Coordinates of C-alpha atoms in Angstrom, one line a residue:
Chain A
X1 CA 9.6 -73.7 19.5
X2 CA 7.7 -77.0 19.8
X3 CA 4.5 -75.9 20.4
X4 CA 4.4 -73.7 17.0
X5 CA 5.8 -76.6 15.1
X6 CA 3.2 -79.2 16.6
X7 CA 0.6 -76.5 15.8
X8 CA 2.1 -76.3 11.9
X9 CA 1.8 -80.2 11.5
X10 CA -1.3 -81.1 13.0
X11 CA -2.9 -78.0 11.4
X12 CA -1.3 -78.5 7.6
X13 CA -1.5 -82.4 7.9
X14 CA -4.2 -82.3 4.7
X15 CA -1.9 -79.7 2.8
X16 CA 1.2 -80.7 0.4
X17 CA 3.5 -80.0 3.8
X18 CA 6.1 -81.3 5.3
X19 CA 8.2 -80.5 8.2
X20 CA 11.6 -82.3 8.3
X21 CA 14.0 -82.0 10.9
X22 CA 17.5 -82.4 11.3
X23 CA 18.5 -83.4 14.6
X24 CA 21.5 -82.9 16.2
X25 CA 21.4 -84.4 19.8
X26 CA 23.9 -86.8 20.4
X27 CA 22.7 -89.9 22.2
X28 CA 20.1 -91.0 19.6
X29 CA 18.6 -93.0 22.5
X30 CA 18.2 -90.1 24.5
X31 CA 16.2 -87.7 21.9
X32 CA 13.9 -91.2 21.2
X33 CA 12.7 -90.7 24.3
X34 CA 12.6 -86.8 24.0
X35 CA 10.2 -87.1 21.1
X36 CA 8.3 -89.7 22.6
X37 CA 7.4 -87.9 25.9
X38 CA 7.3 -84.2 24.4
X39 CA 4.9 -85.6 20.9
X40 CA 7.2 -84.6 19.0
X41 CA 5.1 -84.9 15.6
X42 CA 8.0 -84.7 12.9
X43 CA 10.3 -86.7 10.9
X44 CA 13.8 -86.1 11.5
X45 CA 17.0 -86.9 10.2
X46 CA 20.0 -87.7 12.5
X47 CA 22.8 -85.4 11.9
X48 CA 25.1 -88.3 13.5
X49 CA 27.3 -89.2 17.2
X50 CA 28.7 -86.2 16.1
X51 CA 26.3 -83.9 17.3
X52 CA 26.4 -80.6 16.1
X53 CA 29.7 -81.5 14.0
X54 CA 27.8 -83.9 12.0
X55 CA 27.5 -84.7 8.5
X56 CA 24.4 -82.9 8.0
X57 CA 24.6 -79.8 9.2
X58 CA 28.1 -79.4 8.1
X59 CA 27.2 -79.6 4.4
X60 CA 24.5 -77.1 4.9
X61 CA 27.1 -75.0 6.7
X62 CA 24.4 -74.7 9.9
X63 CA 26.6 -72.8 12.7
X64 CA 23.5 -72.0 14.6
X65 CA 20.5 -73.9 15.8
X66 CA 18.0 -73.7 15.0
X67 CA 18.6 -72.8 11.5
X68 CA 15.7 -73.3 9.2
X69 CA 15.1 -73.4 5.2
X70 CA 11.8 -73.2 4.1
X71 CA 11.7 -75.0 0.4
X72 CA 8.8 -74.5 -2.2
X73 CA 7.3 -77.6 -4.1
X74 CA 10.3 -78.2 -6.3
X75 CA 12.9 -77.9 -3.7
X76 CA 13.7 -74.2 -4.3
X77 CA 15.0 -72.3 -1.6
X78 CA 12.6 -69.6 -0.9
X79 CA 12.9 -68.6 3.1
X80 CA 15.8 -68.8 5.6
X81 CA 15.4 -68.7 9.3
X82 CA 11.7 -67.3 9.4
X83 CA 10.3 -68.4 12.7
X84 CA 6.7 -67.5 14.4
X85 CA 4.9 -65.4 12.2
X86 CA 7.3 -65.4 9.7
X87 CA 7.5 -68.6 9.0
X88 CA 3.2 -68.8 8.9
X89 CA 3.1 -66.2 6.6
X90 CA 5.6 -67.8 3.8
X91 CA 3.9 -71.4 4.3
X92 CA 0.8 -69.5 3.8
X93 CA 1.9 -67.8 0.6
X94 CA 3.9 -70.9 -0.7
X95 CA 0.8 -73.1 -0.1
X96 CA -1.6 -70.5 -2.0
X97 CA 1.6 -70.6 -5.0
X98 CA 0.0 -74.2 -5.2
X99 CA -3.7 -73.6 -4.8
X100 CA -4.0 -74.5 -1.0
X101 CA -5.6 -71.3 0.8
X102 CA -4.8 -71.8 4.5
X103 CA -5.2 -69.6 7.7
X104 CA -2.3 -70.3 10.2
X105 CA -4.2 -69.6 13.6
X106 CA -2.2 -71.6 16.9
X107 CA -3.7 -72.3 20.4
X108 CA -1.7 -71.3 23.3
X109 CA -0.6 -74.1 24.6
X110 CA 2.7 -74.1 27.4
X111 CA 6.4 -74.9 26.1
X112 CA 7.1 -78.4 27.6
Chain B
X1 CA 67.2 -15.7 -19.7
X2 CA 65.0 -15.8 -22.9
X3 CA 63.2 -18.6 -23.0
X4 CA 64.0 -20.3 -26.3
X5 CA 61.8 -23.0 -28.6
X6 CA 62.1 -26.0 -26.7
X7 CA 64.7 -28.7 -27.6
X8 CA 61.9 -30.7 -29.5
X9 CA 61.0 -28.5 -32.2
X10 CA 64.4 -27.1 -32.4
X11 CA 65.4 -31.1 -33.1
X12 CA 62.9 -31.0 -35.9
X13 CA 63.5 -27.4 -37.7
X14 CA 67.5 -27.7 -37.9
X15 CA 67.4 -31.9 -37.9
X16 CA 69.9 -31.9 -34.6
X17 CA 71.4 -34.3 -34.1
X18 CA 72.0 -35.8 -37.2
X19 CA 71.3 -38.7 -37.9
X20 CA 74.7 -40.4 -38.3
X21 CA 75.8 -39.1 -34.5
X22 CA 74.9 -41.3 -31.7
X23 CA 71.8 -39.4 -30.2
X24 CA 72.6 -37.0 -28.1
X25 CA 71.8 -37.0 -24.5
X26 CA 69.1 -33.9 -25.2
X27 CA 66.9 -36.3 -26.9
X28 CA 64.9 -38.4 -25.4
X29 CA 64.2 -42.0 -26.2
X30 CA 60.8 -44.3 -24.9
X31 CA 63.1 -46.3 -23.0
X32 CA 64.7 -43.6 -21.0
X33 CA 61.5 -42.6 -20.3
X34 CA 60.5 -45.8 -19.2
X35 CA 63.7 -46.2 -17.6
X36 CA 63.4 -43.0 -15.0
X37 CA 59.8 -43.7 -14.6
X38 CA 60.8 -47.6 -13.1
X39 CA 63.8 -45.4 -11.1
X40 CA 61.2 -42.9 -10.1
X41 CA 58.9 -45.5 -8.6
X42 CA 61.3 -47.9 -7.1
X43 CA 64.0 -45.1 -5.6
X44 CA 61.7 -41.6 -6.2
X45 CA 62.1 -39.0 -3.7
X46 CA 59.8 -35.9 -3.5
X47 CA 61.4 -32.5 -4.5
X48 CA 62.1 -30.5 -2.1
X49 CA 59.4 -27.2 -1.7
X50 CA 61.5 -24.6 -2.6
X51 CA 62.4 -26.5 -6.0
X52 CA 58.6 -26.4 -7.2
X53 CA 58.4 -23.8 -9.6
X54 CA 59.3 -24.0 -12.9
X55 CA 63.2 -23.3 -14.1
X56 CA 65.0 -22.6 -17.1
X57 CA 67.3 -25.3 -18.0
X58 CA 70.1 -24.6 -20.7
X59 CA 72.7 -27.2 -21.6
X60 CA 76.1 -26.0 -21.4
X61 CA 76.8 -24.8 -24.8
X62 CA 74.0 -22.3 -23.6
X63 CA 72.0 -23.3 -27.5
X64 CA 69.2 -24.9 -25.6
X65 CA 67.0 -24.2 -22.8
X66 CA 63.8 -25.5 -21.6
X67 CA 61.6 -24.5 -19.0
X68 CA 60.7 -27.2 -16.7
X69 CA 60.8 -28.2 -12.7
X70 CA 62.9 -30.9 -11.3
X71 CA 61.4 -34.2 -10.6
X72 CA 64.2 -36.0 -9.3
X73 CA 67.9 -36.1 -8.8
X74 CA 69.6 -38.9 -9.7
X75 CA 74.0 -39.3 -9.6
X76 CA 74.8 -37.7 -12.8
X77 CA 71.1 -37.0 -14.3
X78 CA 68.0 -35.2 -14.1
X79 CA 64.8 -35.8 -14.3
X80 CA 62.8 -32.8 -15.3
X81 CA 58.8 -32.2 -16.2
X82 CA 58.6 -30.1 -18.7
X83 CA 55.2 -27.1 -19.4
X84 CA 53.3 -30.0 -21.2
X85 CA 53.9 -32.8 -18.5
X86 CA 56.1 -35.2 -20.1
X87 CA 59.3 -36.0 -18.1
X88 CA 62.9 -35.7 -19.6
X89 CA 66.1 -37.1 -18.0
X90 CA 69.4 -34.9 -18.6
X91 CA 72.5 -35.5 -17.6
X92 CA 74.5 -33.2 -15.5
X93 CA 77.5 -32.9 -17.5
X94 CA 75.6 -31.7 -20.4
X95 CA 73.6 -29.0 -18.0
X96 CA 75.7 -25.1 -17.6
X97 CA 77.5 -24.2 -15.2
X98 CA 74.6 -22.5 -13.1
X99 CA 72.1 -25.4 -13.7
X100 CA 74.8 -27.5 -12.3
X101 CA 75.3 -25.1 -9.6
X102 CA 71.1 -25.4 -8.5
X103 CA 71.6 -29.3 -9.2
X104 CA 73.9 -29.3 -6.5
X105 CA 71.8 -27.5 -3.8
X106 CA 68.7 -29.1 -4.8
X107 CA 70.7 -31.9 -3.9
X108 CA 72.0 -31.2 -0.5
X109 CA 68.8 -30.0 0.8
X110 CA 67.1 -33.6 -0.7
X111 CA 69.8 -35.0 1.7
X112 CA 69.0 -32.6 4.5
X113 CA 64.6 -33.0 4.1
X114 CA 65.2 -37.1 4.1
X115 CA 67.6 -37.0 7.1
X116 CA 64.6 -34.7 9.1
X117 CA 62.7 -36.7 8.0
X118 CA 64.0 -39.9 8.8
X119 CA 65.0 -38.0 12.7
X120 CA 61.1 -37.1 13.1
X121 CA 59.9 -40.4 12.3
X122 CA 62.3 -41.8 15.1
X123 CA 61.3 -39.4 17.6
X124 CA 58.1 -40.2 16.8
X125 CA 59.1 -43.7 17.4
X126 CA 61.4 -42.6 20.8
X127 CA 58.2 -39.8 21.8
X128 CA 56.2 -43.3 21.8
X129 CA 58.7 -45.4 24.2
X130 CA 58.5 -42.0 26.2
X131 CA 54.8 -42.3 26.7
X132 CA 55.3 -46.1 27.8
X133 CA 55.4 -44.8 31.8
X134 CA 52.2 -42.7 31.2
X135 CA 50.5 -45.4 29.7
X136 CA 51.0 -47.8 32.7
X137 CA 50.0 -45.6 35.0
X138 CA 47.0 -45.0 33.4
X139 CA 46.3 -48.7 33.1
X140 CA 47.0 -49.2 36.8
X141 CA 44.4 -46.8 37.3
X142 CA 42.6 -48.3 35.4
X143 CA 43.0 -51.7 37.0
X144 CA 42.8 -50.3 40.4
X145 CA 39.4 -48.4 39.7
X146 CA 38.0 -52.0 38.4
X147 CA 39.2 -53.7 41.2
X148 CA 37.3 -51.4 43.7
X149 CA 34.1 -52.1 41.5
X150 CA 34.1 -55.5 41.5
X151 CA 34.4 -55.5 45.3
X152 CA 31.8 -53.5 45.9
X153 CA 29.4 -54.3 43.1
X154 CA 26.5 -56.9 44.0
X155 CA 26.3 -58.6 40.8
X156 CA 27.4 -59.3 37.6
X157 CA 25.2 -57.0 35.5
X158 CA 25.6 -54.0 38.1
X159 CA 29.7 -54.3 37.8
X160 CA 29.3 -54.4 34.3
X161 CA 27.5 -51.3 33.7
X162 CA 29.6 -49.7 36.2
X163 CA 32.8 -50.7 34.0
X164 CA 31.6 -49.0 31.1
X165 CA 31.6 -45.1 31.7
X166 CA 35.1 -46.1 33.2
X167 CA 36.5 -48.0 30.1
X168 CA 35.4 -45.0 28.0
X169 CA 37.0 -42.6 30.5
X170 CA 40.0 -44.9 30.5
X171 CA 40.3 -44.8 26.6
X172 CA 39.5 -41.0 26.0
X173 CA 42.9 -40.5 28.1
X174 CA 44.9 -43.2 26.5
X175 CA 44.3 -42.2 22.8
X176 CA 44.7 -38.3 23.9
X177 CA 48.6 -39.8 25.2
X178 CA 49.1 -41.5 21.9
X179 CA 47.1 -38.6 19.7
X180 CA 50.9 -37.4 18.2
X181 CA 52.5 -41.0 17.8
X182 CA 49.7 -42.9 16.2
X183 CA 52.2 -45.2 14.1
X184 CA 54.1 -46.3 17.4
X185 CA 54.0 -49.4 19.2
X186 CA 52.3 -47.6 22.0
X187 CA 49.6 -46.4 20.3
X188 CA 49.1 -49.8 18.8
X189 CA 48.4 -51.4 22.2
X190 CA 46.4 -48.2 22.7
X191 CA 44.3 -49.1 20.1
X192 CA 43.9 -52.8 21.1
X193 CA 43.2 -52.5 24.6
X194 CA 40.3 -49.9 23.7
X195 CA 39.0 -52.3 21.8
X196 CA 40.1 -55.2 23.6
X197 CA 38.4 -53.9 26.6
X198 CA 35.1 -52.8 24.8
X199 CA 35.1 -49.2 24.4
X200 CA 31.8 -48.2 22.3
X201 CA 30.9 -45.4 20.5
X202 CA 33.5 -42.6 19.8
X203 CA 36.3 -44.2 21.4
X204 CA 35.6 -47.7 19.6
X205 CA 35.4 -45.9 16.2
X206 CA 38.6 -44.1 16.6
X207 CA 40.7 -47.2 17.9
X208 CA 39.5 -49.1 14.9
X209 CA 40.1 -46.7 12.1
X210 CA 43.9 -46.1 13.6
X211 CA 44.2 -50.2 13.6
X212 CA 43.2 -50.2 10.0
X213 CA 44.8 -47.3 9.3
X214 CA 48.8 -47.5 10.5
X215 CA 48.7 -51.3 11.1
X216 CA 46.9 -53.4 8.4
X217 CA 49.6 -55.3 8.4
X218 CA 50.6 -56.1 11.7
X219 CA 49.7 -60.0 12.5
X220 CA 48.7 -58.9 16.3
X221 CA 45.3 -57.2 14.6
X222 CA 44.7 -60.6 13.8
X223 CA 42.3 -61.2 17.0
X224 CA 40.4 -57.7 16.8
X225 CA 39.3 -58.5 12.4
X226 CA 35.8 -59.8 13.9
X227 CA 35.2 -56.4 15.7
X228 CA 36.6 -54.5 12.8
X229 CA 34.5 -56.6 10.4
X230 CA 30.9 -55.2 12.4
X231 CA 32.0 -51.9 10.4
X232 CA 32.0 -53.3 6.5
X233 CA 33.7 -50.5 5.1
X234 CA 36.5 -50.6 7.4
X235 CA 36.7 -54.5 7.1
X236 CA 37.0 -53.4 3.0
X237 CA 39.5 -50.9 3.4
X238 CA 41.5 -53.5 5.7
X239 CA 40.9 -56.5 2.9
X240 CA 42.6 -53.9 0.6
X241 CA 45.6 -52.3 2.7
X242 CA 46.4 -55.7 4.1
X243 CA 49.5 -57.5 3.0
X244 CA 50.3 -59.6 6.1
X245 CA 49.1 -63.0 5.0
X246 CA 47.2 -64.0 7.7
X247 CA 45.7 -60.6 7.9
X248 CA 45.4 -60.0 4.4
X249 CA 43.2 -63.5 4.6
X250 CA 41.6 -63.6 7.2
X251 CA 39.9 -59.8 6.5
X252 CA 39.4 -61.6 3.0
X253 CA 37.3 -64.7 4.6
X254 CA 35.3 -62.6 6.5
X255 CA 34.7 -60.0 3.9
X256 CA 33.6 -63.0 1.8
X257 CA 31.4 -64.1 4.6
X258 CA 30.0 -60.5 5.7
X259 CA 28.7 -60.3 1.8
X260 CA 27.2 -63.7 1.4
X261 CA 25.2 -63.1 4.8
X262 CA 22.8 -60.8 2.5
X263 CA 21.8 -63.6 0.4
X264 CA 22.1 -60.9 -1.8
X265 CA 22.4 -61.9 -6.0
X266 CA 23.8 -59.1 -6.7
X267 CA 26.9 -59.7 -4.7
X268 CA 27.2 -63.1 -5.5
X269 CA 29.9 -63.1 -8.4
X270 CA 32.1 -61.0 -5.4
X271 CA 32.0 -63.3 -2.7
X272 CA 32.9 -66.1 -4.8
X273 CA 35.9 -64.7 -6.3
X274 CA 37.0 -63.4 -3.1
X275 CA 36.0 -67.3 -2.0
X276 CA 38.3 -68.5 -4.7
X277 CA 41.0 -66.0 -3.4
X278 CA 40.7 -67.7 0.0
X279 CA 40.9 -71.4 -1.1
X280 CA 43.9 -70.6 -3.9
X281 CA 45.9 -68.5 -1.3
X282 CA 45.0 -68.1 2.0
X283 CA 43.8 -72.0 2.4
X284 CA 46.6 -72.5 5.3
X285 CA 46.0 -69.1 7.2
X286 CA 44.0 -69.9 10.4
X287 CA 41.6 -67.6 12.2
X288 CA 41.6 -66.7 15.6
X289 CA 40.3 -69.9 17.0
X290 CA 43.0 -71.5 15.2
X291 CA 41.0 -73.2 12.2
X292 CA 42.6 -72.9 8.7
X293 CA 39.7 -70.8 6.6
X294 CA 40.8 -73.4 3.6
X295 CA 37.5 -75.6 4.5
X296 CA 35.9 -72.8 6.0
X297 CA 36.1 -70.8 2.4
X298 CA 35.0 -74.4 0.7
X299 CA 32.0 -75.1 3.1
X300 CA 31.0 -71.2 2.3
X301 CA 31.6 -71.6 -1.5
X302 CA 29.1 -74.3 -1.7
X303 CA 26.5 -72.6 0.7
X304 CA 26.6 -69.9 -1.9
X305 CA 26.1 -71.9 -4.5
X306 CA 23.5 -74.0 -2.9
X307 CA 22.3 -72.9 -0.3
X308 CA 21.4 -69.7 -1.3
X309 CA 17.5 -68.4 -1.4
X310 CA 16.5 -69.3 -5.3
X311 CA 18.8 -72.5 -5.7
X312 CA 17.3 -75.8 -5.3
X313 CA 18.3 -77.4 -2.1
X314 CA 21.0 -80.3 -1.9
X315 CA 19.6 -83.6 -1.2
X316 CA 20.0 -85.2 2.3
X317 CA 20.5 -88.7 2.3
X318 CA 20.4 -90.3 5.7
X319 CA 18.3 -92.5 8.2
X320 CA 15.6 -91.0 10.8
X321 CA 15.8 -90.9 14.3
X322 CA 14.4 -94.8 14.5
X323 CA 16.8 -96.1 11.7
X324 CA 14.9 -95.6 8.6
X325 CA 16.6 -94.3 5.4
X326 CA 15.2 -91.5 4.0
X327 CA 16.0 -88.4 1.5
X328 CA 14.7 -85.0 1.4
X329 CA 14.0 -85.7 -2.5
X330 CA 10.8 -87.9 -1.3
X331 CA 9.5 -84.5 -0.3
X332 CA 9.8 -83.0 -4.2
X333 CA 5.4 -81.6 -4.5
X334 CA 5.5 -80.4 -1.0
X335 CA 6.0 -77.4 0.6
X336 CA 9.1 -78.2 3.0
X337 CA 10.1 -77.0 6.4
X338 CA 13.6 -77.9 7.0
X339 CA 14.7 -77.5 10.7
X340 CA 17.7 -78.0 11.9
X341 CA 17.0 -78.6 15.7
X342 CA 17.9 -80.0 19.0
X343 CA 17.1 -80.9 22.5
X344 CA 19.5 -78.5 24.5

């Protein structure tokens, strides 16, 4: 998973894109570090102590991680839980819906 | 006999009864109709087979007949269905003497077809206890077969696909023993332990359809609805058979929840009304791991509503992972990839 989303926001860091996290580690101390060593490239929210019973994802009704919306430029729902591919090929459309012509292409690079 | 004009146009052509008489118990009144209908429902009993065909009925001044069949049999009436279809109650003192005479048979073999009746289903229920011995020793075959994989399988994986063929095996036999008594207890723990144990194919299918089937409405299905639900139609026809409140709930919850996993619009206006049925009735039922689907129908109510593909997300409001407050709003113009994630 964190290669592909590295890949998404260092290759759509001049598009109208954002990737926002919600994170629901526990020890907030803990997942500092985690970003910090893996370059973690994203802005996340902290779903609370609470972990996975959090705030956050309770009000989204998340039951599974990771669970993932993809929202257009208004903040319309347009994509749940499309990963890989998937998830390239809907930025790529909802980018082009604005005028932005991309071409997802990702390095391998190891999980770390 | 002849058969004459029936009652009702005879009532019309010589004006019987007259007006000034109390009506007569040939005639028949909206509220005796009513009336036998409500007794039919709550007390009705089917008419014997040999009472089927049609009959003609003459009142014991021999003036009138009718031809009709019996319906039903009450203490001093009758309720007959007449050629067209509408019903007609009679009393039995009004009927001759050989009407009253059939009356009286159709009677005593009523009595007789409800007490064999009532005697099968009890053997049914005894033919079950019977089969209580057969069914253990097919479970300790069971158990002993099992045992003698474990101890020699190597691993986990190996002892699990070595279980299979002999769960299958295991429940072909037990729902052959309780193929005749499907309503009894017996065959109820049949059922569960096929798919307790994780029967597939065949097996599964049968156990399933019998649970929805003959016990909809016993509470110990409760722990089996999320196997049940995989099937949707047979999670439908449970949410519909079920009166048990927790069952009747629960298989309502997950209907709900089964529907809304489509993100489908069409389906929408369903799964909120069967939402609404959940949070208005069913709010104190719990599920099997004992939480009470009250917020669990609210939380899903508003991911419906909101968090459905085509509605515009909810804001998020909160701080990121160094402390800053931020909202998801700041991101309105961009395209928005929103990941709930974490480091496990």
């Amino acid at each position: 998973m964190y290669p592909h989303e590295r890949s998404l926001v260092k290759q759509l860091s001049d598009k109208p894109f954002a990737l926002i996290g919600v994170n629901s580690d526990r020890e907030l101390e803990q997942i500092r570090a985690t970003v910090k060593e893996k370059n973690l490239n994203w802005r996340s929210f902290w779903n609370g102590p609470e972990g996975t019973g959090g705030p956050i994802s309770a009000q989204w009704n998340v039951t599974g991680w990771p669970t993932i919306y993809i929202l257009d430029e208004h903040g319309v729902i347009r994509y749940k839980n499309a990963r890989g591919a998937d998830m390239d090929k809907a930025l790529t459309k909802l980018l082009s819906e604005m005028g932005h012509s991309v071409q997802i292409a990702h390095e391998a690079e190891g999980d770390q | 006999m002849t058969q004459e004009l029936t009652p009702k146009i005879e009532l019309h052509r010589v004006g019987w009864p007259p007006r000034h008489r109390p009506v007569s118990r040939w005639s028949i009144s909206r509220w005796q109709i009513t009336l036998a209908t409500l007794f039919v429902i709550c007390c009705g009993v089917t008419a014997p087979s040999w009472s089927q065909e049609a009959r003609t009925w003459t009142n014991a001044s021999g003036k009138f007949s009718v031809e009709a069949t019996i319906k039903e049999l009450k203490r001093d009436s009758v309720v007959l269905i007449l050629a067209d279809g509408t019903e007609r109650t009679v009393a039995l003192d009004q009927l001759s003497e050989a009407d009253r005479r059939y009356a009286a048979d159709y009677r005593k073999t009523m009595l007789a077809e409800n007490a064999a009746k009532k005697k099968a289903a009890a053997e049914s229920k005894q033919r079950g206890e019977d089969l209580k011995d057969e069914l253990q020793s097919i479970l300790d075959s069971f158990n002993q077969r099992e045992e003698q994989l474990k101890q020699s399988g190597t691993d986990a994986a190996q002892i699990r696909n070595a279980r299979q063929p002999l769960v299958q095996e295991t429940s072909q036999q037990l729902l052959k023993l309780v193929e005749a008594v499907p309503q009894s207890e017996v065959a109820r723990d049949v059922y569960i332990w096929v798919v307790r144990n994780g029967a597939q194919g065949t097996e599964a299918a049968t156990a399933i359809e019998a649970l929805v089937q003959h016990f909809a409405d016993s509470p110990e299905i409760l722990p089996f609805i999320g196997l049940i639900a995989r099937d949707l139609a047979m999670l439908e026809k449970l949410q519909s058979k079920a009166k048990d409140k927790a069952v009747k709930g629960v298989a309502t919850f997950m209907l709900a929840r089964q529907l809304s996993s489509a993100d489908n619009p069409a389906l929408e206006e369903r799964v909120l009304k069967l939402l609404n049925e959940v949070i208005s009735k069913y709010a104190d039922v719990s599920d099997s791991a004992r939480r009470p689907l009250g917020p669990q129908a609210e939380r899903l109510l508003f991911a419906v509503e909101n968090l459905s593909i085509g509605k515009v997300a909810p804001d998020i409001i909160g701080s990121d992972l160094d402390g800053v407050a931020f909202k998801l709003s700041d991101y309105r113009g961009k395209v928005v990839v929103l990941d709930f994630w974490g480091d496990w």
